[in-house]
Amino acid sequence: MIWSPDGRYLAYAGREGRQSVWGALNDQLYVCDLKTGVSKSLTDSEDFCIAAATLSDTREAAFGANLQWSKDSSRVFMGFGWHGEGHICSVSVGGGPIQFHTKGQREYMLGNFSRDGAKVALCAGDSAEPNEAYVGTLSKKGLEARKLTSFNKDLLEELEIAKPAMTWIKSASGTDVQVWVMKPASADRKKAPAILEVHGGPHAQYGVPFFHEFQVLAASGYVVVYSNPRGSKGYGEEHCNSIHGSWGAADWEDVEAVTAFMKKQPYIDAKRMAIMGGSYGGYMTNWAIGHTDDFAAAITDRCVSNLVSMSGNSDFPLVPDTYWKGNPWSQPETLWDQSPIRYFENVTTPTLIIHSEGDLRCNVEQAEQVFTSLKLRGVPTRFVRYPQSTSHGMSRSGPPDLRIHRLHQILGWYKIYLKNGK
């Protein structure tokens, strides 16, 4: 929340009715007029969530609203995530349509306004360039941004940076799913192995921000495919809320559609495809290896494997009969039916497991269950554990040496099971 410069209004993010601790529902912008004591939503007429939730491994995820007032207290500015992009928007305190001040396939992150209100600090970047600092000036044409820094210019000129192509596909139910494909240079000469990345959240989104991990994989000769299946932010509340309390259904249907799309591409070797993801992406990786043999390898990172046990050892406790129906002590059926480990009877996919012992969101025992199950079933597996000092966000905010170590573990696994075709 944030006070207006004139002290009359208080702007804040929230929603009325059913609450969603997982963020499946749209947060709206409210303004309370301290003169009248009346609060009203300024964004309830449009299907946007006032939180970007657009992921990158060059910064922490931004799931909360970022609000700023204009100097004259007439408008509230905020950041929106939409179709994988990040934009700066505003709305009048008196109501009316949301105005977009930026456009294009980029990510803009809102900072503070100058004292006179004429300029605004922001960061901006895209899939080929990490965010840099800009100063913006508002005009009738939009926001004119002037670049202040080029910290990575020399390095980017030395490296082979892949630029993804974006497309849309149809899922089995007719749902439109946005997909990005990042091709290595070698993919134009021969069929290449491919990796499907599934994002965490689940109520977040992949898109245009720079992703170091994707660039490392592409530079190593892999086609990297990523998408926003149902459950993702950035496509309206229905798309996001469609997996509320029902993981492994509509979301899995969309992941299967992306997998089918990958198989059809002439530059992808369909016999050398892998799936990987972290957090909920790890959940979906675990779900995939229990439901298909499409993938020659898998990597499950900071994963969820058993919703019943997770309900009691996460810093995000599963409150009975809220997001999921039932509870772990007397009505565990829904949680167990949606737990990937329930379907490990027929797993054959070689799987690398990565987890931090200091992960309070998805406790390391979630990974231990996967490792034990795969070992007992004779499935090729390896368990890489990082120390108690690392957290759920190690891949994006952990110590640089351990982040590099993690990437080497990933490349080593794929070298065995994708490049060498073991």
Short mmCIF file of N, CA and C in Angstrom, two decimals, residues 3-10 33-35 73:
data_model
loop_
_atom_site.label_atom_id
_atom_site.label_comp_id
_atom_site.label_asym_id
_atom_site.label_seq_id
_atom_site.Cartn_x
_atom_site.Cartn_y
_atom_site.Cartn_z
N TRP A 3 0.60 5.79 0.32
CA TRP A 3 -0.16 7.03 0.48
C TRP A 3 0.03 7.93 -0.73
N SER A 4 -1.02 8.67 -1.07
CA SER A 4 -0.90 9.67 -2.13
C SER A 4 -0.10 10.86 -1.61
N PRO A 5 0.57 11.59 -2.49
CA PRO A 5 1.37 12.75 -2.05
C PRO A 5 0.57 13.78 -1.26
N ASP A 6 -0.72 13.95 -1.59
CA ASP A 6 -1.51 14.95 -0.87
C ASP A 6 -2.10 14.42 0.43
N GLY A 7 -1.85 13.14 0.72
CA GLY A 7 -2.30 12.55 1.97
C GLY A 7 -3.77 12.18 2.03
N ARG A 8 -4.50 12.34 0.92
CA ARG A 8 -5.94 12.07 0.96
C ARG A 8 -6.26 10.61 0.71
N TYR A 9 -5.46 9.94 -0.12
CA TYR A 9 -5.80 8.58 -0.56
C TYR A 9 -4.76 7.56 -0.10
N LEU A 10 -5.25 6.35 0.07
CA LEU A 10 -4.38 5.21 0.33
C LEU A 10 -4.66 4.17 -0.74
N ASP A 33 -10.49 6.65 0.01
CA ASP A 33 -10.54 8.10 0.16
C ASP A 33 -10.68 8.40 1.65
N LEU A 34 -9.63 8.90 2.25
CA LEU A 34 -9.66 9.15 3.69
C LEU A 34 -10.63 10.27 4.07
N LYS A 35 -11.03 11.07 3.09
CA LYS A 35 -11.96 12.16 3.36
C LYS A 35 -13.37 11.62 3.56
N SER A 73 -1.39 13.31 -7.34
CA SER A 73 -2.31 12.38 -6.67
C SER A 73 -3.53 12.03 -7.52
#
